[in-house]
Structure formats: C-alpha cells, structure tokens
Short mmCIF file of C-alpha atoms in Angstrom, two decimals:
data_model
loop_
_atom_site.label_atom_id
_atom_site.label_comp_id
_atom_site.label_asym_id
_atom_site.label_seq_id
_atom_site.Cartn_x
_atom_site.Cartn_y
_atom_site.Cartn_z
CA UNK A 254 105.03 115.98 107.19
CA UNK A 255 103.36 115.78 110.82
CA UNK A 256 103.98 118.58 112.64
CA UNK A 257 106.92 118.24 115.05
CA UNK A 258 106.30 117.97 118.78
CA UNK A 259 108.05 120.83 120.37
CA UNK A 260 110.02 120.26 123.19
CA UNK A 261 107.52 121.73 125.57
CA UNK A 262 104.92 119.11 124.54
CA UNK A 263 107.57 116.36 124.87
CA UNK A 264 108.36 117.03 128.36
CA UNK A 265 104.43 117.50 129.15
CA UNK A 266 103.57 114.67 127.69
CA UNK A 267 106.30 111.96 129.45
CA UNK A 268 105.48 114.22 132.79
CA UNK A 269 101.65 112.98 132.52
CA UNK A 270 102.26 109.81 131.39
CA UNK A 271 105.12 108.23 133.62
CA UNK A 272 104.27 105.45 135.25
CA UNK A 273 100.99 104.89 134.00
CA UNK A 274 101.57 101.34 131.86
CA UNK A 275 102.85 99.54 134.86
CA UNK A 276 104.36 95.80 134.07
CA UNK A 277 105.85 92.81 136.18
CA UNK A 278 109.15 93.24 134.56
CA UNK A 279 111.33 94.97 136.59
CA UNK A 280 113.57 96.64 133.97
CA UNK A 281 111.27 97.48 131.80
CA UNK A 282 109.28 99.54 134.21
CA UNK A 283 112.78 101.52 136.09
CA UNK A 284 113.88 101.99 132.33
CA UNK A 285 110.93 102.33 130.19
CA UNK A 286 112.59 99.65 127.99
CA UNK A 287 113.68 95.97 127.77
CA UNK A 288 115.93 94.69 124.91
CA UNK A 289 114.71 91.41 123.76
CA UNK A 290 117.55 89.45 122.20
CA UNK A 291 116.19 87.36 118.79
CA UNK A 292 112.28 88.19 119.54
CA UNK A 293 111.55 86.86 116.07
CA UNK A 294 113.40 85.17 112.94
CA UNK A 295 114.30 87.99 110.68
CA UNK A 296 113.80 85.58 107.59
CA UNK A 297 110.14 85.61 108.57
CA UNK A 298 110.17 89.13 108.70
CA UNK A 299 112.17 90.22 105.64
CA UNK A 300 111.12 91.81 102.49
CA UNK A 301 112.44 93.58 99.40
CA UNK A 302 112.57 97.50 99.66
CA UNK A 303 109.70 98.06 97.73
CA UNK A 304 110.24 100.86 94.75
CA UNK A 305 107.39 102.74 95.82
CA UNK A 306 108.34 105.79 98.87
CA UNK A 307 105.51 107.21 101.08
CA UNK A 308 103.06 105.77 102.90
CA UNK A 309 101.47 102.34 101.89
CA UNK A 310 97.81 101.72 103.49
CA UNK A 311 96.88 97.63 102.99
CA UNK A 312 93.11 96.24 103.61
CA UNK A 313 92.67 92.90 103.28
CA UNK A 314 95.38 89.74 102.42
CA UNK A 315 95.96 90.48 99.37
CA UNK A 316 99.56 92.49 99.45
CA UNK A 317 98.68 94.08 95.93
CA UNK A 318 95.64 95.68 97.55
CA UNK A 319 96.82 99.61 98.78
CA UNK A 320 96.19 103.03 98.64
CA UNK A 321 99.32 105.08 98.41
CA UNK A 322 100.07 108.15 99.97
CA UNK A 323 103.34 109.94 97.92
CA UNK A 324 104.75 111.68 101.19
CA UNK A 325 104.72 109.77 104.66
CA UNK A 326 104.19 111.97 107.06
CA UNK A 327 106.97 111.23 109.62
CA UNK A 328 110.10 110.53 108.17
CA UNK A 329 110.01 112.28 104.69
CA UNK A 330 111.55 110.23 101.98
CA UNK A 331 111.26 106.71 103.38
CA UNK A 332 108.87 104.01 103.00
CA UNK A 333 105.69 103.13 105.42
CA UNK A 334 103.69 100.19 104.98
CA UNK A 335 100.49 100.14 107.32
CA UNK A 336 99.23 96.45 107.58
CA UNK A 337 101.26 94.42 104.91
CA UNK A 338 99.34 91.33 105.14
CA UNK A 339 103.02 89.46 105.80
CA UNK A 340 103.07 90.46 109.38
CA UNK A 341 99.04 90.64 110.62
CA UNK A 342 99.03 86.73 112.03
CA UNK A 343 103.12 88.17 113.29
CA UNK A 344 101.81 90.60 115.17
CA UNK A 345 99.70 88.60 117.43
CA UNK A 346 103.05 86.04 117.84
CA UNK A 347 104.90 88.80 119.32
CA UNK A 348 102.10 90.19 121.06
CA UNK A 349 102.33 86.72 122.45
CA UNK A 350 105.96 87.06 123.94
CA UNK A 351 105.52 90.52 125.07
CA UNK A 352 102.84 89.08 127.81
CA UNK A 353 105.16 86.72 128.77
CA UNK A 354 108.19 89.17 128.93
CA UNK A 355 105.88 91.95 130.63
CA UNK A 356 103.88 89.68 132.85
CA UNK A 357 100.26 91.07 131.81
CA UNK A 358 98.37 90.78 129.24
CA UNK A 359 97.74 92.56 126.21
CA UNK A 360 95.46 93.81 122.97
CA UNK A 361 96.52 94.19 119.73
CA UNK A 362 96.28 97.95 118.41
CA UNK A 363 98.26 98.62 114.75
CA UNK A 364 101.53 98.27 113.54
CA UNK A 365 103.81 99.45 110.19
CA UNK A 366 107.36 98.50 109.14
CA UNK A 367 109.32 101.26 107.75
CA UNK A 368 112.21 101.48 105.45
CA UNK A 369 114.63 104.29 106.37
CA UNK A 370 116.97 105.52 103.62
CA UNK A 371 120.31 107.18 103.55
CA UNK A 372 119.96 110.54 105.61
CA UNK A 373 116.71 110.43 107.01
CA UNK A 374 116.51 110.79 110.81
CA UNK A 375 113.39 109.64 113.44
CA UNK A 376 112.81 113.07 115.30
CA UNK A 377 112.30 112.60 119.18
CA UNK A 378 108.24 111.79 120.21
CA UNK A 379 106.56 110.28 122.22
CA UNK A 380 103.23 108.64 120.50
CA UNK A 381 100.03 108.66 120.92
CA UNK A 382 97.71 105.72 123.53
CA UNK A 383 97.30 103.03 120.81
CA UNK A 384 101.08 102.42 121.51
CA UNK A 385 101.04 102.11 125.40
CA UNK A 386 103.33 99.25 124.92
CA UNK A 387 105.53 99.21 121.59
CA UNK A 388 108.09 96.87 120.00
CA UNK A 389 110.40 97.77 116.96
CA UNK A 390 112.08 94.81 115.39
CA UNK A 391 114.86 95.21 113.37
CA UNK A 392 114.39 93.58 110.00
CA UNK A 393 117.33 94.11 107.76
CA UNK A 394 120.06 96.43 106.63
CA UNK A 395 122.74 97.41 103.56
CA UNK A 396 124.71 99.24 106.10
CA UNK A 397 128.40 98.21 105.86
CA UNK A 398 129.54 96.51 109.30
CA UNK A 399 131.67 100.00 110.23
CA UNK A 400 128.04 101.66 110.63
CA UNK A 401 125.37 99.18 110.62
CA UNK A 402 125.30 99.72 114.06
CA UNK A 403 122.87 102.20 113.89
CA UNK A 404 121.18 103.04 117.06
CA UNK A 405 117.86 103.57 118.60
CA UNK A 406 117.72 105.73 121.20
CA UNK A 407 115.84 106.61 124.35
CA UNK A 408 115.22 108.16 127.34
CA UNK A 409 114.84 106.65 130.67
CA UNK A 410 112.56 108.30 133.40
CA UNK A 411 113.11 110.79 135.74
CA UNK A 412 113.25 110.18 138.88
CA UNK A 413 110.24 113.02 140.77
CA UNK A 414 110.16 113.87 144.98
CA UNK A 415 106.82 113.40 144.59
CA UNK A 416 105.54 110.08 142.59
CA UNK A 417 101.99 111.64 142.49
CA UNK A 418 102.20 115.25 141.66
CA UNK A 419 105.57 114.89 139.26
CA UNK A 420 106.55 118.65 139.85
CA UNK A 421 110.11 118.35 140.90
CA UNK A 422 112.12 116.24 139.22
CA UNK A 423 114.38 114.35 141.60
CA UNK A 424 117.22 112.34 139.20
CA UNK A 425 117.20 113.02 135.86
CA UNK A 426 116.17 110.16 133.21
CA UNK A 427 119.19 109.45 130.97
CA UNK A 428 119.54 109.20 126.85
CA UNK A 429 120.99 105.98 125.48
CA UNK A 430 121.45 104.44 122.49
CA UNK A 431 120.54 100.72 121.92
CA UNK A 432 121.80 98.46 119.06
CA UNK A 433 119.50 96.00 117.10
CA UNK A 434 120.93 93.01 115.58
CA UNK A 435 118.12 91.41 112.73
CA UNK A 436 115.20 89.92 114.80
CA UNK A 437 116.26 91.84 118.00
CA UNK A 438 113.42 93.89 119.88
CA UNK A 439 113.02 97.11 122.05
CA UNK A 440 109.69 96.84 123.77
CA UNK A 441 109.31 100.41 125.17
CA UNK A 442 106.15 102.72 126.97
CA UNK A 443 105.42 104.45 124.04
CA UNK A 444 103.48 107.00 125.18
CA UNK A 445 105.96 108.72 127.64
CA UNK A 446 109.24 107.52 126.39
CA UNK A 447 110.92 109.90 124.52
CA UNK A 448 112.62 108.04 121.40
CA UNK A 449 114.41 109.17 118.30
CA UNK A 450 117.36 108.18 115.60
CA UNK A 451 119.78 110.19 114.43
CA UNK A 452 120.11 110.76 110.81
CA UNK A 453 121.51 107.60 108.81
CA UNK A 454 124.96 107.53 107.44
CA UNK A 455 125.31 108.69 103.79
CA UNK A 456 127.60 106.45 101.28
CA UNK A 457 130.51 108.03 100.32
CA UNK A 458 130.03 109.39 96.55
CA UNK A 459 131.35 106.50 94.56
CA UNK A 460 133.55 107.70 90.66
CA UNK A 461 131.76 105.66 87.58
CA UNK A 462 132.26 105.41 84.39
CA UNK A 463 132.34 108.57 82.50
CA UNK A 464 132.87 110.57 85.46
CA UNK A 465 129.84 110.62 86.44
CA UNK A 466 129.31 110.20 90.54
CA UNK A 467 126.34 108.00 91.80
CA UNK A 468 125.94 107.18 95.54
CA UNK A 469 124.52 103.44 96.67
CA UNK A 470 121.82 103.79 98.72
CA UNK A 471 121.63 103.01 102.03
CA UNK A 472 118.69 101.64 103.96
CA UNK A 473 117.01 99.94 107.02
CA UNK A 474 114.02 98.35 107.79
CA UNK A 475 112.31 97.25 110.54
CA UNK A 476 108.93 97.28 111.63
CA UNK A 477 106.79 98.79 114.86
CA UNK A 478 104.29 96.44 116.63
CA UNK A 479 101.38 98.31 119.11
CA UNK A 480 99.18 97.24 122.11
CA UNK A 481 97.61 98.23 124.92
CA UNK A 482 97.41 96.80 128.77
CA UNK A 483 94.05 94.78 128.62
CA UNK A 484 93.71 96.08 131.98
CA UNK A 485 95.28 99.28 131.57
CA UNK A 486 94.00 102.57 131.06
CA UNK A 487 94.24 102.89 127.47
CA UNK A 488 92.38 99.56 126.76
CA UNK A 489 89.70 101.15 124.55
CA UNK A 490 92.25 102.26 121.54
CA UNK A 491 92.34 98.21 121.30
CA UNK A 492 90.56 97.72 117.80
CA UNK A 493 89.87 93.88 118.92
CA UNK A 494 89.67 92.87 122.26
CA UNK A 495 88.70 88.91 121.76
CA UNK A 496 92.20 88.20 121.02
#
C-alpha cells in the first residue's frame, strides 16, 4: 500500500493549500465542497464488479486491453480501474458541468472508479495537484437500505486571523459526512480538503447448508473525475490543454 500521510503532513498540506483553487461558487469555496444532486445518469455509469481486485491500468478503447497490478495501493483489497475506456468521452461531460457549477474553466487531468468491498475504509488525504478540483460520483451499491447510506466525509476550512500567513487558526473547519444517492456528485478542492470513509459495513455471517457460514459480499462503486483551473496555478499537471 501507499504510505499513509501522517497527520502532521495532513495539516501542512491543507495549511499551504487553502484557498488557492478559488471558484465563482460561493459554497464551494466557504466549504471546500458542493453536492451536486443527479450530476450524471448512473445507468451510463454502471458496470459489473469485475472478478479481478487490484489495480487495473487501460490504454487505448479497447476495455480488454490492461496491465494489472494484484495489490492497489490505496485501499487494499478493492478494485481500481485507471481509464476504463467507458468513462474517457464521460469525463469531459462532467468536466463540462463542473465549469458551469464552478464558474471557470477547466482541464482534464485523470480519473479511476473504484469498487470498495465489505470492510475496507478510505484513510483521510488530501491528494496530490492533478486533482485541484475533484468529483466522486456514486455509481452503484449492494448495501441493504439500513446502511447504504454510506458516507463521504470531509473537512471544511479553517477559518485563519491572518488570510496570508495562515499561522493562527481563527474558527476551526468542521468534519461532515455527505450522502450519495447513484449519479449524485461531491466536487471538492482536492488538494487541501481533507477527505476519508470509514470502513464499510460487514454482512452479518449468514448459516448454509451443512453448517457451513458464508458472508455476501458487500460493495460500492463509484468513480473519481480530476482537473485543474485552466487559469489556476496547477494548470501544467493538465495532460491536454486543447480541450
């Protein structure tokens, strides 16, 4: 796995990078968030979990062109699929939105749809400047309806006495937790928004035949969409800027 950021790094890294993706939209810049209700029809979106786990790396459109990695190096045991030729024309759609949601404009940078099983948890990171502004979609879910309501969570900013130097911190940002129905979208700062899930329910063990105990799994997918401010400060991670 990729090694963890400690908490030291976390709080360094949202200290330095507050306020530096600056939008039109209101919200989104007080909160470092904006829910988007229905950003894109989950039909379009949905796939089979695939049987594979790890991390899947894609290269052109053909879907059965990959090189597999057995471990993927964030959340160990689930599924990460960098490029699936289903969502690259997607990806410029939402990108698409976002401008219109944010008010500027933006380049395309990667993105990856992950499958989260039973147990596995999101630890809380910031990321790196390819993902200045960031969307996760939620795809689909076998989560029964008492816990499919399984939430993302963030932090907002603090609040400093000085905007500039950012050595005293004023108000406290605060942690909340954000529900996702299928096709609903959190466009967040991505580089100075800490964001994390807590581990995924676990079926109960289920009796069958013979005695023997087997548990359903659980999973959920949904899928992470990057860019950068065209006129931002992190414009060069954009790997094409004629779009």
């Amino acid at each position: 796995m990729a090694e963890q950021m400690t908490e030291a790094q976390l709080m360094f890294q949202e200290r330095q990078n507050t306020g530096t993706a600056w939008t039109r939209n209101k919200d989104f810049d007080e909160n470092g968030y904006f829910v988007v209700k229905d950003l894109w029809d989950p039909e379009e979106l949905y796939h089979p979990v695939p049987e594979l786990r790890g991390q899947l790396n894609y290269w052109d459109k053909d879907p059965t062109h990959f090189s597999h990695v057995p471990l993927e190096n964030q959340v160990e045991g689930s599924v990460a699929r960098y490029y699936h030729p289903q969502y690259k024309t997607i990806h410029s759609g939402v990108r698409k939105k976002l401008e219109k949601v944010l008010g500027r404009k933006l380049y395309n940078t990667y993105y990856y749809d992950r499958y989260y099983f039973s147990g596995q948890e999101l630890t809380k990171h910031a990321d790196r400047d390819a993902c200045e502004i960031s969307v996760s979609i939620h795809i689909s879910t076998n989560l029964p309806d008492d816990l499919k309501d399984w939430e993302f969570k963030i932090k907002t900013p603090d609040t400093y006495t000085d905007k500039k130097k950012k050595d005293t911190i004023l108000v406290p940002g605060e942690e909340r937790a954000l529900v996702l129905n299928p096709g609903d979208g959190i466009i967040y700062s991505g580089c100075d928004r800490p964001h994390w899930r807590d581990a995924m329910p676990t079926p109960p063990k289920k009796k069958k035949i013979f005695g023997k105990e087997e548990n359903t799994e659980y999973y959920y997918h949904q899928i992470f969409f990057h860019y950068v401010l065209q006129d931002g400060r992190r414009a060069h991670c954009a790997w094409d800027r004629s779009r």
